[in-house]
Amino acid sequence: MNVAFEQASKAGRWHMLSALTSPLALLAVALLFVFVLLLVPLRLPVGPMYWDIYIYYDAANRIFDGQIPVRDFFIPVGPLCYYLFVGWLTLFPNGHPVLLAHWSLLAITTPAMTALVWHVDKRSRFTAFALLIPFLIFALLPFDTRDMYAYPGSDGFGVYNRQVCQILYVLVAAFTFVRDRRLLAGLVAVCMGSLFFVKITGFLAAGLICAFALIAGRITLRDALIAAVAFMAILAGMEISSGLVGGYVNDIIVLVGLNSGTLVPRLLRALSQNFGVVLATTALVAVLVWADWRKLATQPGGRSSLFGRDSLWLAVVMLAGILFETQNTGSQAFFFLWPILLAILLKTGRIANRPALALTVSALVAATALPLVVRVVERAARTYVGAVRNVPLQESNLKTLGALNMRPEVQARSDNMLRFYSEHSGLYQDMADVNELPNPLFYSDFEFQIVYLKTVDMAIDTIRDIETRTGVRFGTIMSLNFVNPFPWLMERSAPLHITIGADPGRTVPLPGSAEEQAVANTDLILLPTCPPTANNKILYTLYEPALAEHRRFKLNQCYDAFVHPRFDKSLGLNIIAPN
């Protein structure tokens, strides 16, 4: 009896130790780490194009206000991004904006990776860890794989693209390592459904991957049909309940029309920006094809023998990645190649009798994978370690959007430029008139991002002062700018039908009657002047007919304002100037 009890006790301790050291335990710790950091007030270093993150708050404010993406306002990407963000913002209202936006996708990828890793762990714990750890590096660190500025800083841009890459990682890992048919079909359905509603270019890249997986026999026709039916059921349910899908598809068509430049320049840009990983991957494909050439020539097997090779699988996924990157400024490009690279590494033991080949394959795998990981980890280290001496942004109205710090020299320059912009606005207006920015990296400049937040902070003070003095309340606020954080920061409403993330020529269709009526009904419309820019001038021109009845006045040194005529009497003619 004692022997049996002792054996049972040892078995129990072994199972507990196994569970505590399992990949799922690591995933649980990572998720706990995420929750803790979202509960703790944090200040992160400002980064290039940081204001992209404000789009999420514009969308969240509209959704909290009862507006529905696609139906009530135009969006530059899929609606799932914003709904996920709203859910996490509700749970963690004081979470840092960059972390909230980047980590919100964990609501989808964590269950998917849990199922995938649990399945793989039953066969090989090493393989399960080898799949999970790279995923966690990219899923936890909110950084792109390429720099947009010389100084290290937080990447508030490219979030949609990073999330697409993380979903593609799950999809590629599933096709490469999952052997359970039901689990594979379920993961494919989840990934394709998520990609469709995150970013359509990611969905198209995944479609290429899925099509080849079917041809190569990585998924059976029956299971592919099951996944397709599940995906279509999701779309049908959403269309019947809200009409969202039809409107979303229509918006995609509009966006394609706005971004209908030729593919070749974008393809060349994607190749040049990712030259290292594309070159290493192409070399690895060539080596694998050469190594398998004799086998393919001597072995019967036709399609399954040819298309089932890791070399062709790697080539197709790389091609899908290149096509996806043609539309991106920043992302975690190509890190979803790792599951295939891992599978290739695990098979090098079969060519141990050919050490030169095994060494070449291993070196090319490292040349493909390591730069991506090193780049993200290095960028995170430079940003966070380098922030030790940073100084906080001084503000009073920005909520968590102002939870930033910066180098002292950035703070000094932003103070100087804020004065310079207001004193020399004519110079920048002349630049705007010829559609030129002060410099090509203007929106990446940390100084610009800080100046923008300071001007928003000052504008809110001025608006509240006017409201206090006159007893009015501007219920709807619009900004003739790329972003519009005012409704979120002041707990007001944003006008219906207006684009969030307003980039003329890329995301702003010509205003129709609905948009013009919404602008005409807006209480307060703000035009930034520190400094004037070509994009803001274009936005003003687009909406100028709808502003015919509004009264224009100088809100402060960095903003002009257009106020609805219903406020004429309350505000007093002394502060109003004609258009």
Coordinates of C-alpha atoms in Angstrom, one line a residue:
M1 CA 0.0 0.0 0.0
N2 CA 2.8 2.4 1.0
V3 CA 4.7 1.6 -2.2
A4 CA 1.6 2.3 -4.3
F5 CA 1.0 5.5 -2.5
E6 CA 4.6 6.6 -2.9
Q7 CA 4.4 5.8 -6.6
A8 CA 1.2 7.7 -7.0
S9 CA 2.7 10.7 -5.1
K10 CA 5.8 10.7 -7.4
A11 CA 3.5 10.5 -10.4
G12 CA 1.5 13.4 -9.1
R13 CA 4.6 15.5 -8.5
W14 CA 5.9 14.6 -11.9
H15 CA 2.6 15.7 -13.6
M16 CA 2.6 18.9 -11.6
L17 CA 6.2 19.7 -12.5
S18 CA 5.4 18.8 -16.1
A19 CA 2.5 21.2 -16.1
L20 CA 4.4 24.0 -14.5
T21 CA 7.2 23.7 -17.0
S22 CA 4.9 23.3 -20.0
P23 CA 4.5 25.8 -22.9
L24 CA 1.0 26.5 -21.7
A25 CA 2.4 27.6 -18.3
L26 CA 4.7 30.0 -20.1
L27 CA 1.7 31.3 -22.2
A28 CA -0.3 31.8 -18.9
V29 CA 2.6 33.8 -17.3
A30 CA 2.9 35.9 -20.4
L31 CA -0.8 36.7 -20.3
L32 CA -0.5 37.6 -16.6
F33 CA 2.4 39.9 -17.4
V34 CA 0.2 41.6 -20.0
F35 CA -2.6 42.2 -17.5
V36 CA -0.3 43.5 -14.8
L37 CA 1.3 46.1 -17.2
L38 CA -2.1 47.2 -18.4
L39 CA -3.2 47.9 -14.8
V40 CA 0.0 49.8 -13.9
P41 CA 0.2 53.5 -15.1
L42 CA 3.1 53.7 -17.5
R43 CA 4.8 56.4 -19.5
L44 CA 6.4 55.2 -22.7
P45 CA 8.8 57.1 -25.0
V46 CA 7.2 58.9 -27.8
G47 CA 7.9 57.4 -31.2
P48 CA 7.6 58.1 -35.0
M49 CA 4.1 58.6 -36.3
Y50 CA 2.9 58.0 -32.8
W51 CA -0.4 59.7 -33.5
D52 CA -1.6 56.7 -35.5
I53 CA -2.6 55.3 -32.1
Y54 CA -5.2 58.1 -31.6
I55 CA -7.3 56.6 -34.4
Y56 CA -8.2 53.8 -32.0
Y57 CA -9.5 56.3 -29.4
D58 CA -11.5 58.1 -32.1
A59 CA -13.1 54.8 -33.1
A60 CA -13.6 53.7 -29.5
N61 CA -15.3 57.0 -28.6
R62 CA -17.7 56.6 -31.6
I63 CA -18.5 53.0 -30.7
F64 CA -19.1 54.0 -27.0
D65 CA -21.4 56.7 -28.4
G66 CA -23.4 54.1 -30.3
Q67 CA -21.9 54.5 -33.8
I68 CA -21.1 51.4 -35.8
P69 CA -17.9 51.1 -38.0
V70 CA -18.6 51.0 -41.7
R71 CA -22.3 52.0 -41.2
D72 CA -21.7 55.2 -39.3
F73 CA -18.1 56.1 -40.1
F74 CA -15.5 55.3 -42.7
I75 CA -12.6 53.1 -41.5
P76 CA -9.2 52.6 -43.2
V77 CA -9.0 48.9 -42.1
G78 CA -11.3 46.2 -40.8
P79 CA -13.7 46.8 -37.9
L80 CA -12.4 43.9 -35.7
C81 CA -9.4 46.0 -34.7
Y82 CA -11.5 48.6 -33.1
Y83 CA -14.0 46.3 -31.4
L84 CA -11.1 44.3 -29.8
F85 CA -9.6 47.6 -28.7
V86 CA -12.9 48.7 -27.2
G87 CA -13.2 45.5 -25.2
W88 CA -9.7 45.9 -23.8
L89 CA -10.1 49.6 -23.1
T90 CA -13.3 48.7 -21.1
L91 CA -11.3 46.2 -19.0
F92 CA -8.2 48.4 -18.7
P93 CA -9.2 52.1 -19.0
N94 CA -5.8 53.3 -17.7
G95 CA -3.7 50.9 -19.9
H96 CA -1.1 52.6 -22.1
P97 CA -2.5 53.3 -25.6
V98 CA 0.3 51.5 -27.5
L99 CA 0.1 48.4 -25.3
L100 CA -3.7 48.3 -25.5
A101 CA -3.8 48.5 -29.2
H102 CA -1.0 46.0 -29.8
W103 CA -2.1 43.5 -27.2
S104 CA -5.8 43.6 -28.0
L105 CA -5.3 40.8 -30.6
L106 CA -4.3 38.4 -27.8
A107 CA -8.1 37.9 -27.3
I108 CA -7.9 35.9 -30.6
T109 CA -4.4 34.6 -30.8
T110 CA -4.1 33.4 -27.2
P111 CA -6.9 30.8 -27.5
A112 CA -5.6 29.8 -31.0
M113 CA -2.0 29.4 -29.8
T114 CA -3.2 27.5 -26.7
A115 CA -4.9 24.9 -28.8
L116 CA -2.0 24.7 -31.3
V117 CA 0.7 24.4 -28.6
W118 CA -1.3 21.9 -26.6
H119 CA -1.6 19.7 -29.7
V120 CA 2.1 20.0 -30.6
D121 CA 3.2 19.5 -27.0
K122 CA 1.7 16.0 -26.9
R123 CA 4.3 15.0 -29.6
S124 CA 7.3 17.2 -28.8
R125 CA 7.7 19.7 -26.0
F126 CA 10.8 21.2 -27.7
T127 CA 8.8 21.9 -30.8
A128 CA 6.0 23.4 -28.8
F129 CA 8.3 25.8 -27.1
A130 CA 10.1 26.5 -30.4
L131 CA 6.8 27.6 -31.8
L132 CA 5.5 29.6 -28.8
I133 CA 8.6 31.6 -27.8
P134 CA 9.1 33.4 -31.1
F135 CA 5.3 34.1 -31.2
L136 CA 5.5 35.7 -27.7
I137 CA 8.4 37.9 -28.6
F138 CA 6.5 39.5 -31.5
A139 CA 3.1 39.4 -29.8
L140 CA 4.4 41.1 -26.6
L141 CA 6.9 43.6 -28.0
P142 CA 4.9 46.4 -29.7
F143 CA 7.6 47.1 -32.4
D144 CA 7.9 46.9 -36.1
T145 CA 10.8 45.1 -37.7
R146 CA 12.1 48.3 -39.4
D147 CA 13.0 51.8 -38.1
M148 CA 11.2 54.9 -39.3
Y149 CA 13.4 57.3 -37.4
A150 CA 17.0 57.6 -36.1
Y151 CA 15.9 57.8 -32.4
P152 CA 14.4 54.8 -30.6
G153 CA 10.7 55.2 -29.7
S154 CA 7.4 53.5 -29.4
D155 CA 5.8 52.3 -32.6
G156 CA 2.3 53.6 -32.5
F157 CA 2.0 52.9 -36.3
G158 CA 1.8 49.6 -38.1
V159 CA -0.4 48.0 -35.4
Y160 CA -2.9 46.6 -37.9
N161 CA 0.0 45.1 -40.0
R162 CA 1.7 43.6 -36.9
Q163 CA -1.6 42.0 -35.9
V164 CA -2.0 40.5 -39.4
C165 CA 1.5 39.0 -39.2
Q166 CA 0.7 37.4 -35.9
I167 CA -2.5 35.8 -37.3
L168 CA -0.5 34.6 -40.3
Y169 CA 2.0 33.0 -37.9
V170 CA -0.8 31.0 -36.3
L171 CA -2.2 30.0 -39.7
V172 CA 1.2 28.9 -41.1
A173 CA 2.1 27.0 -37.8
A174 CA -1.3 25.2 -38.0
F175 CA -0.7 24.1 -41.6
T176 CA 2.9 23.0 -40.8
F177 CA 2.4 21.2 -37.5
V178 CA -1.2 20.4 -36.7
R179 CA -2.3 16.8 -37.5
D180 CA -5.8 16.8 -35.9
R181 CA -8.2 17.5 -38.8
R182 CA -10.9 19.2 -36.7
L183 CA -8.4 21.4 -34.9
L184 CA -6.8 22.4 -38.2
A185 CA -10.2 23.3 -39.8
G186 CA -11.1 25.3 -36.7
L187 CA -7.8 27.2 -36.7
V188 CA -8.1 28.0 -40.4
A189 CA -11.6 29.3 -40.0
V190 CA -10.6 31.5 -37.0
C191 CA -7.6 32.9 -38.8
M192 CA -9.4 33.6 -42.0
G193 CA -12.3 35.2 -40.3
S194 CA -10.1 37.4 -38.2
L195 CA -7.9 38.4 -41.1
F196 CA -11.0 39.4 -43.2
F197 CA -12.1 41.8 -40.5
V198 CA -8.6 43.1 -39.5
K199 CA -7.1 43.9 -42.9
I200 CA -8.3 42.7 -46.3
T201 CA -4.7 42.5 -47.8
G202 CA -3.8 40.1 -45.0
F203 CA -6.8 38.0 -45.8
L204 CA -5.8 37.9 -49.5
A205 CA -2.2 36.8 -48.5
A206 CA -3.7 34.1 -46.3
G207 CA -5.9 33.0 -49.2
L208 CA -2.8 32.3 -51.3
I209 CA -1.4 30.3 -48.4
C210 CA -4.6 28.3 -47.9
A211 CA -4.9 27.6 -51.6
F212 CA -1.4 26.1 -51.8
A213 CA -1.9 24.2 -48.6
L214 CA -4.9 22.5 -50.2
I215 CA -2.9 21.7 -53.4
A216 CA 0.0 20.4 -51.3
G217 CA -2.3 18.2 -49.3
R218 CA -1.6 20.0 -46.0
I219 CA -5.4 20.2 -45.6
T220 CA -7.9 17.8 -47.1
L221 CA -10.7 19.1 -49.4
R222 CA -13.3 18.1 -46.9
D223 CA -11.6 20.0 -44.0
A224 CA -11.1 23.0 -46.3
L225 CA -14.8 23.0 -47.1
I226 CA -15.6 22.8 -43.4
A227 CA -13.4 25.8 -42.7
A228 CA -14.9 27.7 -45.6
V229 CA -18.5 26.9 -44.4
A230 CA -17.6 28.1 -40.9
F231 CA -16.1 31.3 -42.3
M232 CA -19.1 32.0 -44.5
A233 CA -21.4 31.3 -41.6
I234 CA -19.6 34.0 -39.6
L235 CA -20.0 36.5 -42.5
A236 CA -23.7 35.6 -43.1
G237 CA -24.5 36.0 -39.4
M238 CA -22.9 39.4 -39.3
E239 CA -24.5 40.5 -42.5
I240 CA -28.0 39.4 -41.4
S241 CA -27.6 41.0 -38.0
S242 CA -26.1 44.3 -38.9
G243 CA -25.4 44.6 -42.7
L244 CA -21.8 45.2 -41.8
V245 CA -20.2 42.8 -44.3
G246 CA -21.8 44.4 -47.4
G247 CA -20.9 47.9 -46.2
Y248 CA -17.3 46.7 -45.4
V249 CA -16.9 45.2 -48.9
N250 CA -18.1 48.5 -50.4
D251 CA -15.6 50.5 -48.3
I252 CA -12.8 48.1 -49.5
I253 CA -13.8 48.8 -53.1
V254 CA -13.6 52.6 -52.3
L255 CA -10.2 52.2 -50.7
V256 CA -8.9 50.2 -53.6
G257 CA -9.9 53.0 -55.9
L258 CA -8.1 55.6 -53.7
N259 CA -5.0 53.4 -53.6
S260 CA -5.0 52.2 -57.2
G261 CA -1.3 53.0 -58.0
T262 CA 0.7 50.5 -60.0
L263 CA 1.8 47.4 -58.3
V264 CA 5.4 47.3 -59.6
P265 CA 6.7 50.3 -57.6
R266 CA 5.1 49.0 -54.4
L267 CA 6.5 45.5 -55.1
L268 CA 10.0 46.9 -55.5
R269 CA 9.6 48.9 -52.3
A270 CA 8.5 45.8 -50.4
L271 CA 11.5 43.9 -51.8
S272 CA 14.0 46.6 -51.0
Q273 CA 12.7 47.2 -47.5
N274 CA 12.9 43.5 -46.7
F275 CA 15.9 42.6 -48.9
G276 CA 17.8 40.7 -46.3
V277 CA 15.1 38.2 -45.3
V278 CA 13.9 37.8 -48.9
L279 CA 17.4 37.1 -50.1
A280 CA 18.1 34.6 -47.4
T281 CA 14.8 32.8 -47.9
T282 CA 15.3 32.7 -51.6
A283 CA 18.7 31.2 -51.2
L284 CA 17.3 28.6 -48.7
V285 CA 14.6 27.6 -51.2
A286 CA 17.2 27.2 -53.9
V287 CA 19.4 25.0 -51.8
L288 CA 16.4 22.8 -50.7
V289 CA 15.3 22.5 -54.3
W290 CA 18.8 21.5 -55.4
A291 CA 19.1 19.0 -52.6
D292 CA 15.7 17.4 -53.5
W293 CA 16.2 17.5 -57.2
R294 CA 17.4 13.9 -57.6
K295 CA 14.7 12.6 -55.3
L296 CA 12.0 14.4 -57.3
A297 CA 13.5 13.0 -60.5
T298 CA 13.7 9.4 -59.3
Q299 CA 10.7 9.1 -57.0
P300 CA 7.2 8.6 -58.4
G301 CA 4.5 10.6 -56.6
G302 CA 3.6 13.4 -58.9
R303 CA 1.8 16.3 -57.3
S304 CA 2.0 15.2 -53.7
S305 CA 5.7 14.6 -54.0
L306 CA 6.4 17.9 -55.7
F307 CA 4.0 20.2 -53.8
G308 CA 4.6 18.7 -50.4
R309 CA 8.2 19.8 -50.3
D310 CA 9.1 22.3 -47.6
S311 CA 11.0 24.3 -50.2
L312 CA 7.9 25.2 -52.3
W313 CA 5.8 25.7 -49.1
L314 CA 8.4 28.2 -47.9
A315 CA 8.5 29.9 -51.3
V316 CA 4.7 30.4 -51.4
V317 CA 4.5 31.8 -47.9
M318 CA 7.4 34.2 -48.7
L319 CA 5.5 35.3 -51.8
A320 CA 2.3 35.9 -49.8
G321 CA 4.4 38.0 -47.4
I322 CA 5.9 40.0 -50.2
L323 CA 2.4 40.7 -51.6
F324 CA 1.1 41.7 -48.1
E325 CA 4.1 44.1 -47.6
T326 CA 3.4 46.0 -50.8
Q327 CA 0.6 47.9 -48.9
N328 CA 2.5 48.5 -45.6
T329 CA 4.6 51.2 -44.1
G330 CA 5.5 49.2 -40.9
S331 CA 4.8 45.6 -39.7
Q332 CA 6.5 42.6 -38.2
A333 CA 7.3 41.4 -41.7
F334 CA 8.0 37.7 -42.5
F335 CA 8.3 36.5 -38.9
F336 CA 5.5 34.0 -39.8
L337 CA 8.1 32.1 -41.9
W338 CA 9.4 30.7 -38.6
P339 CA 7.1 27.6 -38.4
I340 CA 8.3 26.4 -41.8
L341 CA 12.0 27.2 -40.9
L342 CA 11.6 25.2 -37.7
A343 CA 10.2 22.3 -39.7
I344 CA 13.2 22.5 -42.0
L345 CA 15.6 22.6 -39.1
L346 CA 14.0 19.6 -37.4
K347 CA 14.6 17.6 -40.6
T348 CA 18.3 18.4 -40.8
G349 CA 19.1 15.2 -38.9
R350 CA 18.0 13.3 -42.0
I351 CA 21.0 14.8 -43.9
A352 CA 23.5 14.3 -41.1
N353 CA 25.5 12.2 -43.6
R354 CA 25.8 15.4 -45.7
P355 CA 27.4 17.8 -43.2
A356 CA 28.0 20.6 -45.8
L357 CA 24.4 20.6 -46.8
A358 CA 23.1 20.5 -43.2
L359 CA 25.4 23.4 -42.2
T360 CA 24.3 25.4 -45.2
V361 CA 20.6 24.9 -44.5
S362 CA 21.1 25.7 -40.8
A363 CA 23.0 28.9 -41.7
L364 CA 20.4 30.1 -44.1
V365 CA 17.6 29.4 -41.6
A366 CA 19.5 31.5 -39.1
A367 CA 20.1 34.2 -41.7
T368 CA 16.3 34.4 -42.3
A369 CA 15.0 34.2 -38.8
L370 CA 17.5 35.8 -36.5
P371 CA 17.7 39.3 -38.0
L372 CA 13.9 39.7 -37.4
V373 CA 14.0 38.6 -33.8
V374 CA 17.2 40.6 -33.1
R375 CA 15.8 43.7 -34.7
V376 CA 12.6 43.7 -32.6
V377 CA 14.4 42.9 -29.3
E378 CA 17.1 45.4 -30.0
R379 CA 14.5 48.1 -30.8
A380 CA 12.6 47.4 -27.6
A381 CA 15.9 47.4 -25.5
R382 CA 17.0 50.7 -27.1
T383 CA 13.6 52.3 -26.5
Y384 CA 13.0 51.2 -22.9
V385 CA 16.6 51.2 -21.6
G386 CA 17.3 54.6 -23.2
A387 CA 14.2 56.1 -21.6
V388 CA 15.8 56.1 -18.1
R389 CA 16.8 59.7 -18.5
N390 CA 13.7 60.8 -20.4
V391 CA 11.4 63.6 -19.1
P392 CA 7.6 63.3 -18.9
L393 CA 5.2 65.3 -21.1
Q394 CA 3.6 68.1 -19.1
E395 CA -0.1 68.2 -19.9
S396 CA -3.5 68.5 -18.2
N397 CA -6.1 67.3 -20.6
L398 CA -4.7 64.3 -22.5
K399 CA -5.7 61.4 -20.3
T400 CA -3.6 58.3 -21.2
L401 CA -2.7 59.8 -24.6
G402 CA -0.3 62.0 -22.8
A403 CA 1.4 59.2 -20.9
L404 CA 4.7 59.8 -22.8
N405 CA 8.2 60.8 -22.0
M406 CA 11.0 62.1 -24.3
R407 CA 14.7 63.0 -24.4
P408 CA 15.4 66.4 -22.8
E409 CA 16.6 67.8 -26.2
V410 CA 13.3 66.7 -27.8
Q411 CA 11.4 68.6 -25.1
A412 CA 13.5 71.7 -25.6
R413 CA 13.1 71.6 -29.4
S414 CA 9.3 71.0 -29.2
D415 CA 9.0 74.1 -27.0
N416 CA 11.1 76.2 -29.4
M417 CA 9.3 74.9 -32.5
L418 CA 5.9 75.5 -30.9
R419 CA 6.7 79.2 -30.7
F420 CA 8.4 79.2 -34.1
Y421 CA 5.4 77.7 -35.9
S422 CA 3.0 80.3 -34.5
E423 CA 5.3 83.2 -35.3
H424 CA 6.2 82.0 -38.8
S425 CA 3.0 80.4 -40.0
G426 CA 3.2 82.2 -43.3
L427 CA 6.4 80.2 -44.2
Y428 CA 4.7 76.9 -43.6
Q429 CA 1.5 78.0 -45.4
D430 CA 3.7 78.7 -48.4
M431 CA 5.0 75.1 -48.2
A432 CA 1.5 73.8 -47.8
D433 CA 0.4 75.7 -50.9
V434 CA 3.0 73.8 -53.0
N435 CA 2.1 70.5 -51.3
E436 CA 5.4 70.1 -49.4
L437 CA 6.1 69.2 -45.8
P438 CA 8.9 71.0 -43.8
N439 CA 10.9 67.7 -44.3
P440 CA 10.1 64.3 -45.7
L441 CA 10.1 62.7 -42.2
F442 CA 8.0 65.5 -40.7
Y443 CA 5.3 63.1 -39.2
S444 CA 8.1 60.8 -37.8
D445 CA 9.8 63.7 -36.0
F446 CA 9.4 63.3 -32.2
E447 CA 9.3 67.0 -32.0
F448 CA 6.2 67.2 -34.2
Q449 CA 4.4 64.5 -32.2
I450 CA 5.0 66.4 -29.0
V451 CA 4.1 69.7 -30.5
Y452 CA 0.8 68.2 -31.7
L453 CA -0.1 67.0 -28.3
K454 CA 0.8 70.3 -26.7
T455 CA -1.4 72.2 -29.1
V456 CA -4.3 69.8 -28.5
D457 CA -3.8 70.3 -24.7
M458 CA -3.9 74.1 -25.2
A459 CA -6.9 74.0 -27.5
I460 CA -8.9 72.0 -25.0
D461 CA -8.1 74.6 -22.3
T462 CA -9.3 77.4 -24.7
I463 CA -12.5 75.6 -25.6
R464 CA -13.4 74.9 -22.0
D465 CA -12.7 78.6 -21.2
I466 CA -15.0 79.7 -23.9
E467 CA -17.7 77.3 -22.8
T468 CA -17.3 78.4 -19.2
R469 CA -17.6 82.1 -20.1
T470 CA -20.5 81.8 -22.5
G471 CA -22.4 78.8 -21.0
V472 CA -22.4 76.9 -24.3
R473 CA -21.4 73.3 -24.8
F474 CA -20.0 72.1 -28.1
G475 CA -21.6 68.6 -28.4
T476 CA -19.9 67.5 -31.6
I477 CA -16.3 68.3 -32.5
M478 CA -14.4 67.6 -35.7
S479 CA -10.7 68.2 -36.6
L480 CA -9.5 68.9 -40.1
N481 CA -6.5 66.8 -39.5
F482 CA -5.3 63.1 -39.8
V483 CA -6.6 62.4 -36.2
N484 CA -9.3 63.8 -34.0
P485 CA -8.7 63.0 -30.3
F486 CA -10.9 65.9 -29.1
P487 CA -14.2 64.0 -28.7
W488 CA -12.5 61.3 -26.6
L489 CA -10.5 63.7 -24.5
M490 CA -13.5 66.1 -23.9
E491 CA -16.2 63.3 -23.7
R492 CA -18.0 64.7 -26.7
S493 CA -19.3 63.2 -29.9
A494 CA -17.7 63.0 -33.3
P495 CA -19.7 63.7 -36.5
L496 CA -21.2 60.7 -38.3
H497 CA -19.9 59.4 -41.6
I498 CA -16.4 61.1 -41.4
T499 CA -13.3 59.1 -42.0
I500 CA -11.1 58.2 -39.0
G501 CA -7.4 58.4 -39.9
A502 CA -8.0 61.0 -42.5
D503 CA -5.2 60.8 -45.0
P504 CA -6.2 62.6 -48.2
G505 CA -5.6 60.5 -51.3
R506 CA -5.5 57.3 -49.3
T507 CA -8.4 57.0 -46.9
V508 CA -10.7 60.0 -47.5
P509 CA -13.3 59.5 -50.3
L510 CA -14.9 62.5 -51.9
P511 CA -17.6 63.7 -49.4
G512 CA -21.1 62.9 -50.4
S513 CA -24.3 64.4 -49.2
A514 CA -24.3 62.4 -45.9
E515 CA -20.8 63.6 -45.0
E516 CA -21.5 67.2 -46.0
Q517 CA -24.6 67.2 -43.9
A518 CA -22.8 65.8 -41.0
V519 CA -20.1 68.4 -41.2
A520 CA -22.7 71.2 -41.7
N521 CA -24.4 70.0 -38.4
T522 CA -21.1 69.9 -36.4
D523 CA -20.9 72.3 -33.5
L524 CA -17.1 73.0 -33.6
I525 CA -14.6 72.2 -36.3
L526 CA -10.9 72.7 -35.6
L527 CA -8.1 73.5 -38.1
P528 CA -4.5 73.2 -36.8
T529 CA -2.1 75.9 -37.8
C530 CA 1.1 74.9 -35.9
P531 CA 2.1 74.4 -38.6
P532 CA -0.2 74.5 -41.6
T533 CA 0.2 71.4 -43.8
A534 CA -0.8 70.4 -47.2
N535 CA -3.0 67.5 -46.0
N536 CA -4.9 69.7 -43.7
K537 CA -5.4 72.2 -46.5
I538 CA -6.8 69.5 -48.7
L539 CA -9.2 68.3 -46.0
Y540 CA -10.4 71.9 -45.6
T541 CA -10.9 72.2 -49.3
L542 CA -12.9 68.9 -49.4
Y543 CA -15.2 70.0 -46.6
E544 CA -15.3 73.7 -47.4
P545 CA -18.8 73.6 -49.1
A546 CA -20.2 72.1 -45.9
L547 CA -18.6 74.9 -43.8
A548 CA -20.4 77.7 -45.7
E549 CA -22.6 78.6 -42.7
H550 CA -20.0 78.2 -40.0
R551 CA -18.2 81.2 -38.6
R552 CA -14.4 81.1 -38.5
F553 CA -12.4 82.6 -35.7
K554 CA -8.9 82.3 -34.2
L555 CA -9.2 79.9 -31.3
N556 CA -5.6 80.4 -30.2
Q557 CA -2.2 80.7 -31.8
C558 CA -2.3 77.1 -33.1
Y559 CA -5.9 76.6 -34.0
D560 CA -8.6 78.2 -36.2
A561 CA -12.1 77.2 -35.4
F562 CA -15.4 77.0 -37.3
V563 CA -18.4 77.3 -35.1
H564 CA -22.0 76.5 -36.0
P565 CA -24.2 79.6 -36.5
R566 CA -26.5 78.4 -33.8
F567 CA -23.9 79.7 -31.3
D568 CA -23.6 83.2 -32.8
K569 CA -25.7 84.9 -30.1
S570 CA -24.2 83.0 -27.2
L571 CA -20.6 83.5 -28.2
G572 CA -20.9 87.2 -29.2
L573 CA -19.8 88.9 -32.4
N574 CA -16.7 90.2 -30.8
I575 CA -14.8 86.9 -31.2
I576 CA -16.3 86.0 -34.5
A577 CA -14.7 86.8 -37.8
P578 CA -16.2 86.1 -41.3
N579 CA -14.9 83.1 -43.4

